[in-house]
């Protein structure tokens, strides 16, 4: 029996996608699969893919001929190539154009674009899903989108990130003291400071809390293009908001929070939401993308861009101990319904087995298009 060889390709590397590839690489290696990870060098520094047993090849997130040529050379010896994210899928499709190597595309999330950029984005999506033998989309909405773009086989492939270690020991007291949130409510959010993340709406909501006693403190972890503009608003309007910049202790910040907020325009299976529910931190999130199916009844959902509804939902949780306690208890229960790390790895390996029977790992019989048993789209 020959050993299955797979190449995992990452583009810019969202935190969720990168953590998933690290987890997937470790699980596949443990099952006898040879794994090569192609990703920007900085991602290996953060996620240590060789530490998971994978071979690592640094590949920048570009689509120039030299970069595509490097990918082509690495993928030439693979049984299956697995791209994570749209950018990685488009580059992998170009690298495999003259090769008979099947491509699997895990669609983690999608950017938002309008006008000419929106048209270009749709073309890239179409190219990626049509080049893939199987698209594993992380939300039902993305499954539908892949099928509209012409995917031959699109399935629900929800990615549940492995829980951070040591959750039971987190108390949040140190973080609250550091932030100056002792004796006042703490609202936490985290993510890139980009327009689509809804930080402007959160700042609008924070203005409505200025009349509260005590005034809730809003802690925002992350960096990005909107940092300077948000900083100016906070200072000019005297908002109860701290911009923390890049933080490596978001889990500890969440453990300290009274309420977590996710205010973005679109999310699939947001790692921030997953951590909040696991920790039992009540979550207020926008009802967009894959968020409703991720959180179920374990979060307060509000429309995107509605600062009045967002402010009211947070106020309710801070002023209603019974509702706060109910959501705190519901979060871990909802998290327990998500696919485990083992189940995620098993689903991916079953797809590889379908596509690569020559390795002796599967029967060679191709299942009909659509989700595998128990993963209805």
XYZ file of C-alpha atoms in Angstrom:
377
model
C 0.000 0.000 0.000
C 1.551 3.323 -1.063
C 1.507 6.266 1.306
C -0.986 9.010 0.463
C 0.723 12.325 -0.262
C -1.090 15.628 0.162
C -0.126 19.267 -0.221
C -1.982 21.811 1.935
C -1.926 25.335 0.448
C -2.597 28.473 2.466
C -2.905 31.971 1.037
C -2.850 35.033 3.272
C -3.886 32.768 6.094
C -6.777 33.793 8.318
C -6.373 32.739 11.933
C -9.134 30.154 11.542
C -7.780 28.703 8.308
C -4.213 28.538 9.582
C -5.199 26.852 12.843
C -7.334 24.394 10.877
C -4.422 23.461 8.595
C -2.171 22.948 11.609
C -4.753 20.680 13.228
C -5.454 18.861 9.967
C -1.760 18.304 9.251
C -1.194 16.760 12.687
C -4.219 14.487 12.321
C -3.319 13.336 8.817
C 0.302 12.644 9.726
C -0.892 10.570 12.689
C -2.893 8.488 10.197
C 0.084 7.787 7.955
C -0.392 10.566 5.374
C 2.606 12.481 4.058
C 1.759 16.184 4.396
C 3.454 19.195 2.835
C 2.249 22.680 3.793
C 2.803 25.590 1.398
C 2.213 28.933 3.096
C 3.834 32.310 3.754
C 6.876 31.951 6.007
C 5.353 34.056 8.788
C 2.538 31.538 9.202
C 5.018 28.775 9.927
C 6.567 30.960 12.621
C 3.134 31.317 14.204
C 1.788 27.774 13.724
C 4.882 25.537 13.489
C 3.699 23.152 10.779
C 6.845 20.971 11.029
C 5.954 20.544 14.697
C 2.790 18.805 13.457
C 4.921 16.405 11.403
C 4.471 18.183 8.054
C 7.111 19.261 5.563
C 6.971 23.021 5.110
C 7.652 25.001 1.928
C 7.518 28.805 2.210
C 5.355 30.232 -0.579
C 4.295 33.919 -0.591
C 0.591 34.745 -1.137
C 1.108 35.935 -4.711
C -0.042 34.705 -8.121
C 2.999 35.676 -10.192
C 4.552 33.050 -12.509
C 7.468 32.356 -10.151
C 5.200 31.639 -7.172
C 2.856 29.493 -9.259
C 5.902 27.654 -10.584
C 7.037 26.825 -7.052
C 3.576 25.493 -6.250
C 3.536 23.473 -9.470
C 6.827 21.800 -8.569
C 5.716 20.949 -5.032
C 2.324 19.633 -6.161
C 3.791 17.457 -8.922
C 4.368 14.564 -6.542
C 1.067 14.824 -4.663
C -1.951 12.541 -4.751
C -4.273 15.394 -3.734
C -3.835 19.140 -3.264
C -5.980 20.854 -0.640
C -6.335 24.646 -0.862
C -7.613 26.676 2.069
C -9.189 29.990 1.165
C -10.043 31.597 -2.161
C -6.591 33.010 -2.861
C -4.942 29.645 -2.268
C -7.530 27.877 -4.436
C -7.009 30.207 -7.407
C -3.221 29.815 -7.240
C -3.493 26.060 -6.799
C -5.785 25.819 -9.818
C -3.177 27.639 -11.900
C -0.404 25.380 -10.622
C -2.402 22.218 -11.409
C -3.575 23.322 -14.862
C -1.334 20.809 -16.654
C -1.410 18.100 -13.973
C -3.873 15.318 -13.211
C -3.880 15.948 -9.476
C -7.296 16.453 -7.825
C -7.911 19.709 -5.988
C -9.956 20.024 -2.789
C -10.967 23.553 -1.806
C -12.025 24.407 1.732
C -13.920 27.689 1.504
C -13.479 29.245 4.939
C -14.865 32.728 4.331
C -15.531 35.260 1.624
C -14.596 38.917 1.262
C -17.080 41.613 0.364
C -16.585 43.703 -2.782
C -18.765 45.836 -5.018
C -18.622 47.242 -8.533
C -15.645 46.211 -10.658
C -13.946 44.545 -7.695
C -17.118 42.559 -7.010
C -17.152 41.335 -10.606
C -13.493 40.269 -10.339
C -14.240 38.491 -7.070
C -17.068 36.506 -8.680
C -14.748 35.468 -11.508
C -12.150 34.267 -9.002
C -14.780 32.349 -7.066
C -16.019 30.709 -10.267
C -12.512 29.702 -11.274
C -11.736 28.251 -7.857
C -14.879 26.163 -7.398
C -14.895 24.852 -10.974
C -11.282 23.730 -10.717
C -11.961 21.802 -7.503
C -13.001 18.161 -7.518
C -14.680 18.806 -4.153
C -15.513 22.063 -2.389
C -15.807 21.815 1.391
C -17.664 24.958 2.468
C -17.712 25.920 6.117
C -21.315 27.166 6.105
C -24.510 26.300 4.286
C -24.493 29.738 2.674
C -21.069 29.036 1.164
C -22.274 25.633 -0.070
C -25.073 27.388 -1.951
C -22.682 30.026 -3.245
C -20.265 27.374 -4.529
C -23.075 25.600 -6.366
C -24.225 28.884 -7.934
C -20.665 29.456 -9.132
C -20.623 26.068 -10.866
C -19.026 23.670 -8.368
C -19.175 20.023 -9.450
C -19.365 18.769 -5.865
C -19.993 21.168 -2.956
C -20.458 19.846 0.572
C -20.826 21.246 4.043
C -17.485 20.914 5.777
C -17.822 22.802 9.066
C -14.455 23.533 10.634
C -14.359 23.461 14.408
C -11.086 24.745 15.763
C -9.445 22.784 18.583
C -10.123 24.497 21.920
C -7.191 26.383 23.449
C -5.454 24.518 26.234
C -5.939 25.470 29.840
C -9.420 26.950 29.572
C -10.358 25.660 33.002
C -7.653 27.817 34.629
C -8.712 31.127 33.064
C -10.302 33.569 35.498
C -9.880 36.884 33.706
C -9.049 38.807 36.887
C -5.580 39.849 35.697
C -6.926 41.012 32.338
C -9.711 43.045 33.970
C -7.207 44.769 36.239
C -4.886 45.525 33.324
C -7.724 47.040 31.280
C -9.127 49.090 34.153
C -12.395 47.167 34.160
C -12.557 46.367 37.865
C -15.991 47.352 39.123
C -17.427 48.010 35.671
C -18.756 45.761 32.869
C -16.299 44.658 30.190
C -17.329 44.160 26.558
C -14.715 42.487 24.323
C -14.325 42.094 20.582
C -11.374 40.947 18.475
C -10.449 40.828 14.812
C -8.885 42.883 12.019
C -9.683 46.592 12.147
C -11.156 46.670 8.648
C -14.399 48.273 7.393
C -16.276 44.983 7.043
C -15.775 44.114 10.724
C -18.368 46.610 11.967
C -16.238 48.491 14.492
C -17.920 51.767 13.539
C -21.267 50.293 14.551
C -19.782 49.109 17.839
C -18.455 52.593 18.557
C -21.911 54.017 17.788
C -23.355 51.553 20.292
C -20.760 52.465 22.921
C -21.949 56.080 22.825
C -25.347 54.861 24.039
C -23.707 53.307 27.110
C -22.197 56.599 28.325
C -25.278 57.181 30.479
C -24.938 53.854 32.270
C -23.614 53.659 35.811
C -21.036 52.234 35.754
C -20.161 52.828 32.094
C -19.163 49.584 30.326
C -15.625 49.470 28.946
C -15.260 48.198 25.370
C -11.941 46.463 24.654
C -11.048 46.012 20.965
C -8.185 43.637 20.130
C -6.735 43.778 16.631
C -4.925 45.930 14.123
C -5.647 47.066 10.573
C -6.360 49.930 8.215
C -9.117 51.455 10.382
C -7.009 51.865 13.526
C -6.224 55.590 13.096
C -9.816 56.497 12.171
C -11.218 54.573 15.127
C -8.644 56.149 17.453
C -9.708 59.633 16.317
C -13.371 58.840 16.980
C -12.681 57.450 20.429
C -10.691 60.529 21.421
C -12.999 63.104 19.800
C -16.218 61.647 21.233
C -14.878 60.506 24.592
C -16.055 56.963 23.996
C -15.483 54.237 26.630
C -13.347 52.203 24.223
C -9.774 50.911 24.428
C -8.013 49.928 21.211
C -5.561 47.275 22.316
C -3.782 46.567 19.034
C -2.508 43.080 18.297
C -2.975 40.685 21.205
C -1.848 37.106 21.638
C -4.068 36.596 24.687
C -7.538 36.992 23.175
C -8.728 33.883 25.023
C -7.724 35.464 28.338
C -9.482 38.701 27.336
C -12.613 36.733 26.545
C -12.441 34.954 29.881
C -12.460 38.383 31.523
C -15.431 39.681 29.522
C -19.013 40.095 30.663
C -20.169 40.158 27.023
C -18.457 39.357 23.712
C -19.442 41.163 20.513
C -19.045 40.136 16.866
C -20.341 42.963 14.662
C -19.042 42.100 11.171
C -20.769 42.165 7.799
C -20.088 38.481 7.113
C -18.717 35.510 9.039
C -18.628 31.770 8.471
C -17.520 29.887 11.616
C -15.787 32.746 13.385
C -13.032 31.545 15.762
C -13.891 34.417 18.125
C -17.495 33.216 18.391
C -16.339 29.636 18.934
C -14.070 30.685 21.804
C -16.748 32.855 23.410
C -19.301 30.035 23.460
C -16.785 27.500 24.726
C -15.881 29.828 27.580
C -19.519 30.515 28.424
C -19.209 34.232 27.658
C -22.565 35.608 26.428
C -22.220 36.637 22.787
C -23.976 39.348 20.779
C -23.367 38.779 17.053
C -24.675 39.900 13.700
C -27.069 37.471 12.022
C -24.923 37.053 8.914
C -23.334 34.235 6.930
C -22.800 31.084 8.939
C -23.186 32.720 12.360
C -26.816 31.663 13.010
C -26.114 27.971 12.313
C -22.910 28.142 14.378
C -24.441 29.651 17.509
C -28.016 28.343 17.370
C -29.956 29.715 20.328
C -26.796 30.342 22.340
C -26.270 34.010 21.363
C -28.160 37.245 20.869
C -28.356 37.956 17.116
C -28.808 41.458 15.680
C -28.875 42.886 12.129
C -25.592 44.051 10.650
C -25.042 47.810 10.941
C -27.824 48.387 13.499
C -26.135 50.149 16.423
C -29.441 50.622 18.259
C -30.211 46.885 18.296
C -26.588 46.077 19.137
C -26.541 48.480 22.068
C -29.894 47.201 23.337
C -28.798 43.546 23.174
C -25.639 44.235 25.188
C -27.576 46.381 27.684
C -30.090 43.583 28.180
C -27.365 41.075 28.989
C -25.653 43.450 31.409
C -28.879 44.320 33.200
C -30.656 40.940 33.176
C -28.722 38.411 35.293
C -31.096 35.575 34.369
C -30.632 36.079 30.622
C -26.877 36.495 31.101
C -26.687 33.236 33.043
C -28.862 31.417 30.491
C -26.575 32.344 27.589
C -23.468 31.587 29.651
C -24.791 28.049 30.182
C -26.032 27.661 26.592
C -22.650 28.443 25.017
C -20.757 25.305 26.083
C -23.811 23.161 25.283
C -23.918 24.556 21.752
C -20.160 24.079 21.363
C -20.603 20.422 22.281
C -22.773 19.965 19.151
C -20.021 21.085 16.759
C -17.932 18.496 14.896
C -14.918 17.447 16.900
C -11.374 17.800 15.638
C -11.343 14.042 15.016
C -14.566 14.188 12.991
C -13.245 17.065 10.899
C -10.075 15.158 10.072
C -12.078 12.003 9.301
C -14.320 13.865 6.855
C -11.345 15.326 4.993
C -9.603 11.952 4.841
C -12.766 10.310 3.469
C -12.772 12.871 0.643
C -9.141 12.086 -0.101
C -9.987 8.374 -0.172
C -12.680 8.989 -2.771
C -10.342 10.933 -5.009
C -7.218 8.792 -4.579
C -8.136 5.072 -4.621
C -4.786 4.230 -6.258
C -3.123 4.671 -2.861
C -5.092 1.692 -1.575
C -6.805 3.852 1.036
C -10.308 3.569 -0.427
C -12.442 1.338 -2.606
C -12.336 3.701 -5.552
C -16.116 4.024 -5.610
C -17.140 7.645 -5.945
C -20.054 8.746 -3.795
C -22.737 10.901 -5.403
C -22.230 14.651 -5.304
C -23.431 16.274 -2.101
C -22.589 16.139 1.574
C -21.441 12.928 3.229
C -23.753 11.206 5.679
C -24.636 13.422 8.604
C -23.412 16.601 6.903
C -26.477 17.666 4.958
C -26.165 21.019 3.253
